[in-house]
Short mmCIF file of C-alpha atoms in Angstrom, two decimals:
data_model
loop_
_atom_site.label_atom_id
_atom_site.label_comp_id
_atom_site.label_asym_id
_atom_site.label_seq_id
_atom_site.Cartn_x
_atom_site.Cartn_y
_atom_site.Cartn_z
CA UNK N 1 133.92 119.32 129.75
CA UNK N 2 134.59 118.63 126.36
CA UNK N 3 132.92 114.91 125.49
CA UNK N 4 134.21 111.97 124.66
CA UNK N 5 135.45 111.40 121.73
CA UNK N 6 135.69 106.83 121.65
CA UNK N 7 133.69 104.19 123.43
CA UNK N 8 134.85 100.66 124.17
CA UNK N 9 132.70 98.33 125.01
CA UNK N 10 133.97 94.63 125.99
CA UNK N 11 130.84 92.75 126.32
CA UNK N 12 129.65 89.12 126.45
CA UNK N 13 127.03 87.37 123.39
CA UNK N 14 124.54 87.94 126.08
CA UNK N 15 121.36 89.45 124.84
CA UNK N 16 120.32 91.07 128.56
CA UNK N 17 123.61 93.61 127.81
CA UNK N 18 121.58 94.95 124.73
CA UNK N 19 119.57 97.72 126.54
CA UNK N 20 123.22 98.95 128.94
CA UNK N 21 124.52 98.94 125.44
CA UNK N 22 122.20 101.08 123.81
CA UNK N 23 122.70 103.19 127.22
CA UNK N 24 125.77 103.95 126.57
CA UNK N 25 126.14 104.51 122.99
CA UNK N 26 123.51 107.18 123.42
CA UNK N 27 124.99 108.75 125.54
CA UNK N 28 128.81 108.40 123.49
CA UNK N 29 126.49 110.00 120.20
CA UNK N 30 124.39 112.70 122.56
CA UNK N 31 128.19 114.23 123.73
CA UNK N 32 128.74 114.32 120.63
CA UNK N 33 126.68 116.55 119.71
CA UNK N 34 124.47 114.74 117.47
CA UNK N 35 120.30 115.40 116.94
CA UNK N 36 117.91 112.84 118.73
CA UNK N 37 117.10 111.01 114.99
CA UNK N 38 121.03 110.43 114.13
CA UNK N 39 121.16 108.99 117.89
CA UNK N 40 117.88 106.72 117.19
CA UNK N 41 119.48 105.72 114.04
CA UNK N 42 123.04 104.94 115.16
CA UNK N 43 121.62 102.65 118.64
CA UNK N 44 119.27 100.99 116.72
CA UNK N 45 122.19 100.35 113.49
CA UNK N 46 124.14 99.12 116.29
CA UNK N 47 122.46 96.85 117.82
CA UNK N 48 120.92 95.70 114.78
CA UNK N 49 124.53 94.59 114.70
CA UNK N 50 125.34 92.86 117.96
CA UNK N 51 121.42 90.44 117.46
CA UNK N 52 122.43 88.98 114.63
CA UNK N 53 126.65 88.65 115.91
CA UNK N 54 124.32 86.76 119.37
CA UNK N 55 121.63 85.39 116.65
CA UNK N 56 122.99 84.12 114.18
CA UNK N 57 127.30 83.58 115.60
CA UNK N 58 127.09 83.31 118.10
CA UNK N 59 123.68 81.30 117.32
CA UNK N 60 122.84 82.63 120.72
CA UNK N 61 124.76 81.02 123.43
CA UNK N 62 125.84 83.20 125.85
CA UNK N 63 129.43 83.77 126.99
CA UNK N 64 131.34 84.28 123.55
CA UNK N 65 132.74 87.36 123.18
CA UNK N 66 132.18 90.83 121.30
CA UNK N 67 134.41 94.34 120.72
CA UNK N 68 132.90 97.12 120.63
CA UNK N 69 134.63 100.70 119.87
CA UNK N 70 132.66 104.33 118.62
CA UNK N 71 134.42 106.66 117.51
CA UNK N 72 134.53 110.19 116.15
CA UNK N 73 135.85 110.91 112.04
CA UNK N 74 136.17 112.90 110.38
CA UNK N 75 135.98 112.46 106.04
CA UNK N 76 137.12 114.81 104.12
CA UNK N 77 134.88 114.45 100.89
CA UNK N 78 131.83 114.26 103.37
CA UNK N 79 132.67 115.73 106.82
CA UNK N 80 132.10 114.35 110.56
CA UNK N 81 131.26 110.93 111.01
CA UNK N 82 130.59 108.47 113.67
CA UNK N 83 132.04 104.79 112.74
CA UNK N 84 131.18 101.94 115.10
CA UNK N 85 133.17 99.12 114.56
CA UNK N 86 131.81 95.54 115.84
CA UNK N 87 134.29 92.60 116.22
CA UNK N 88 133.36 89.25 117.82
CA UNK N 89 134.90 85.17 116.88
CA UNK N 90 131.70 83.49 115.18
CA UNK N 91 130.98 82.09 112.73
CA UNK N 92 132.14 83.76 109.01
CA UNK N 93 129.50 84.38 107.24
CA UNK N 94 130.52 84.58 103.38
CA UNK N 95 129.90 87.92 102.78
CA UNK N 96 127.89 88.27 99.65
CA UNK N 97 125.65 86.34 101.70
CA UNK N 98 124.95 89.17 103.87
CA UNK N 99 122.69 91.69 101.88
CA UNK N 100 118.84 92.64 102.55
CA UNK N 101 116.03 90.51 102.06
CA UNK N 102 113.69 91.51 99.72
CA UNK N 103 111.75 93.93 101.23
CA UNK N 104 108.35 92.71 99.45
CA UNK N 105 108.51 88.94 101.44
CA UNK N 106 107.38 89.40 104.31
CA UNK N 107 108.45 87.64 107.03
CA UNK N 108 109.58 87.18 110.44
CA UNK N 109 113.48 87.53 110.71
CA UNK N 110 116.50 89.15 107.94
CA UNK N 111 115.22 93.22 108.06
CA UNK N 112 118.75 93.78 110.36
CA UNK N 113 121.31 93.99 107.20
CA UNK N 114 118.06 96.15 105.51
CA UNK N 115 118.58 98.25 108.51
CA UNK N 116 121.67 98.90 108.98
CA UNK N 117 122.46 99.76 105.84
CA UNK N 118 119.55 101.97 105.41
CA UNK N 119 120.54 104.06 109.00
CA UNK N 120 124.25 104.24 108.13
CA UNK N 121 125.90 106.20 105.47
CA UNK N 122 127.88 102.25 105.20
CA UNK N 123 128.61 99.04 106.04
CA UNK N 124 131.27 97.45 105.38
CA UNK N 125 131.18 93.89 106.93
CA UNK N 126 135.05 91.10 106.40
CA UNK N 127 136.40 88.20 107.87
CA UNK N 128 138.95 88.29 111.11
CA UNK N 129 142.25 86.74 110.98
CA UNK N 130 141.83 84.04 113.29
CA UNK N 131 137.92 83.38 112.54
CA UNK N 132 135.23 85.60 113.44
CA UNK N 133 134.13 88.89 111.95
CA UNK N 134 134.14 92.45 111.63
CA UNK N 135 132.02 95.62 110.90
CA UNK N 136 132.74 99.13 109.84
CA UNK N 137 130.25 100.68 109.72
CA UNK N 138 129.81 104.69 109.56
CA UNK N 139 127.10 108.07 110.18
CA UNK N 140 128.22 111.46 108.65
CA UNK N 141 126.23 114.40 109.76
CA UNK N 142 124.37 115.75 107.16
CA UNK N 143 124.05 119.87 107.18
CA UNK N 144 124.27 119.90 110.32
CA UNK N 145 123.85 118.37 113.68
CA UNK N 146 120.36 119.28 113.58
CA UNK N 147 119.90 118.19 109.85
CA UNK N 148 121.13 115.01 110.08
CA UNK N 149 119.40 112.72 107.34
CA UNK N 150 119.24 109.19 106.37
CA UNK N 151 121.09 107.85 103.30
CA UNK W 1 103.92 90.92 132.78
CA UNK W 2 106.64 91.93 132.33
CA UNK W 3 110.71 90.92 130.26
CA UNK W 4 113.67 93.16 130.30
CA UNK W 5 111.70 96.99 129.49
CA UNK W 6 109.14 95.84 128.20
CA UNK W 7 105.56 95.62 130.63
CA UNK W 8 102.55 93.77 128.33
CA UNK W 9 99.09 93.40 129.47
CA UNK W 10 96.53 92.40 128.66
CA UNK W 11 92.91 93.67 128.30
CA UNK W 12 89.92 91.77 126.77
CA UNK W 13 86.26 92.89 126.20
CA UNK W 14 84.05 92.18 123.59
CA UNK W 15 86.11 89.99 121.38
CA UNK W 16 88.65 92.56 121.12
CA UNK W 17 92.13 91.65 122.72
CA UNK W 18 94.03 94.94 123.98
CA UNK W 19 97.70 94.56 124.70
CA UNK W 20 99.53 97.24 125.13
CA UNK W 21 103.68 97.11 125.03
CA UNK W 22 104.89 99.93 127.09
CA UNK W 23 109.47 100.31 127.22
CA UNK W 24 111.27 98.62 125.10
CA UNK W 25 110.89 95.29 122.20
CA UNK W 26 114.11 93.69 121.52
CA UNK W 27 115.44 90.58 121.40
CA UNK W 28 115.56 89.76 125.08
CA UNK W 29 111.94 90.83 125.11
CA UNK W 30 110.98 89.43 121.65
CA UNK W 31 109.98 86.10 123.52
CA UNK W 32 108.14 86.98 125.87
CA UNK W 33 105.78 88.50 123.61
CA UNK W 34 106.31 86.13 121.47
CA UNK W 35 105.00 83.90 123.81
CA UNK W 36 102.12 86.43 125.34
CA UNK W 37 100.52 86.54 121.35
CA UNK W 38 100.44 82.90 120.83
CA UNK W 39 98.58 82.90 124.08
CA UNK W 40 96.22 85.67 121.90
CA UNK W 41 96.10 83.36 119.19
CA UNK W 42 94.52 79.46 121.36
CA UNK W 43 92.28 82.74 122.54
CA UNK W 44 90.80 83.87 118.68
CA UNK W 45 89.90 86.67 119.71
CA UNK W 46 88.31 88.59 116.83
CA UNK W 47 90.21 92.05 117.29
CA UNK W 48 93.87 92.52 118.33
CA UNK W 49 94.38 95.73 119.21
CA UNK W 50 98.07 96.15 119.55
CA UNK W 51 99.22 99.14 121.97
CA UNK W 52 101.94 100.60 121.06
CA UNK W 53 102.08 104.10 122.69
CA UNK W 54 104.31 102.94 125.36
CA UNK W 55 106.53 101.16 123.03
CA UNK W 56 109.90 103.90 122.82
CA UNK W 57 112.38 101.65 120.87
CA UNK W 58 111.61 98.05 119.05
CA UNK W 59 113.40 96.21 116.60
CA UNK W 60 113.60 93.88 113.76
CA UNK W 61 113.46 91.06 116.35
CA UNK W 62 110.71 92.80 117.62
CA UNK W 63 108.43 93.77 114.08
CA UNK W 64 109.25 89.97 113.53
CA UNK W 65 107.70 89.31 116.08
CA UNK W 66 104.18 91.25 115.04
CA UNK W 67 104.02 89.74 111.38
CA UNK W 68 104.41 86.49 113.04
CA UNK W 69 101.89 87.07 115.49
CA UNK W 70 99.47 88.45 112.44
CA UNK W 71 100.09 85.70 110.50
CA UNK W 72 99.25 83.84 112.77
CA UNK W 73 95.83 85.67 114.43
CA UNK W 74 94.84 85.62 110.30
CA UNK W 75 95.28 82.18 109.99
CA UNK W 76 91.89 81.42 113.01
CA UNK W 77 89.89 83.89 111.62
CA UNK W 78 91.11 87.69 114.09
CA UNK W 79 92.46 91.28 112.56
CA UNK W 80 94.98 92.75 114.39
CA UNK W 81 95.35 96.57 114.15
CA UNK W 82 98.27 98.90 116.18
CA UNK W 83 97.41 101.96 117.51
CA UNK W 84 100.12 104.54 118.86
CA UNK W 85 103.17 104.38 117.99
CA UNK W 86 105.60 107.27 118.23
CA UNK W 87 107.65 108.31 115.86
CA UNK W 88 110.62 106.91 115.92
CA UNK W 89 108.92 103.63 116.20
CA UNK W 90 106.24 103.95 113.62
CA UNK W 91 110.27 104.47 111.04
CA UNK W 92 111.47 100.54 111.82
CA UNK W 93 107.73 99.84 110.27
CA UNK W 94 108.09 102.28 107.25
CA UNK W 95 112.10 101.72 106.91
CA UNK W 96 111.36 97.97 106.43
CA UNK W 97 107.71 99.19 104.76
CA UNK W 98 106.08 97.13 107.04
CA UNK W 99 103.49 99.75 107.64
CA UNK W 100 101.53 98.02 104.64
CA UNK W 101 102.09 95.34 106.00
CA UNK W 102 99.64 95.62 109.04
CA UNK W 103 96.59 98.26 109.77
CA UNK W 104 96.86 101.03 111.31
CA UNK W 105 94.59 103.68 113.64
CA UNK W 106 96.11 106.71 115.52
CA UNK W 107 93.74 106.09 118.67
CA UNK W 108 92.83 102.72 120.30
CA UNK W 109 88.84 103.58 119.60
CA UNK W 110 90.10 104.06 115.93
CA UNK W 111 91.58 100.52 116.39
CA UNK W 112 88.58 99.23 117.24
CA UNK W 113 86.37 100.51 113.41
CA UNK W 114 89.23 100.00 111.41
#
């Protein structure tokens, strides 16, 4: 039986949904043959992105919409990859404000974007027409299924 | 106590509090963990050992909760040592450079001595 090459999840901004989302994404990436190291990277990056939407975009109010779409991709230069798109209707954050903070400034919070950019090869934020944010992030296999590298 | 996929167990003896976290420390579980750790700060143990050997997953909210706890417990003269980190959990601390911020031991026994 062939594995699914796309995964679409319609979520709400309720943190209680996060464990199930991680399970679904973990199973999806494993089904595409990603190794456990990369699967963990992908799942944590998506979790951090969703957490940011819930906490900062929707200010922890639980009934708002979030859409997650994951798919296998093929890039001419970088080979096979996995793309995750997360869309919301939350408040729009200035794009130049979305950056990882100085890690030498040790304090709680502000690590999510740094983790996303460290765990994935690409992460692009944009404003959606009509309101809300879109994050497109991609991870590419480096050296085959059993030796994925970090960005 | 349990919250989401996280179970928190605490043992206190001789001024050392051992807090064992089993399961997933994510945004759902972090508020409950924060509340439990604030209770530890109020008890002012000389040493707190955070046993992460049963922690299969941690995200930035979980890591941030531990950073906040370390700051608070040190303000009242306590010390915190992490131990039992699984490879994946340790990598989150490494990526965020917090492996340099926390004292990390390989076992609870070593954490009692550090």
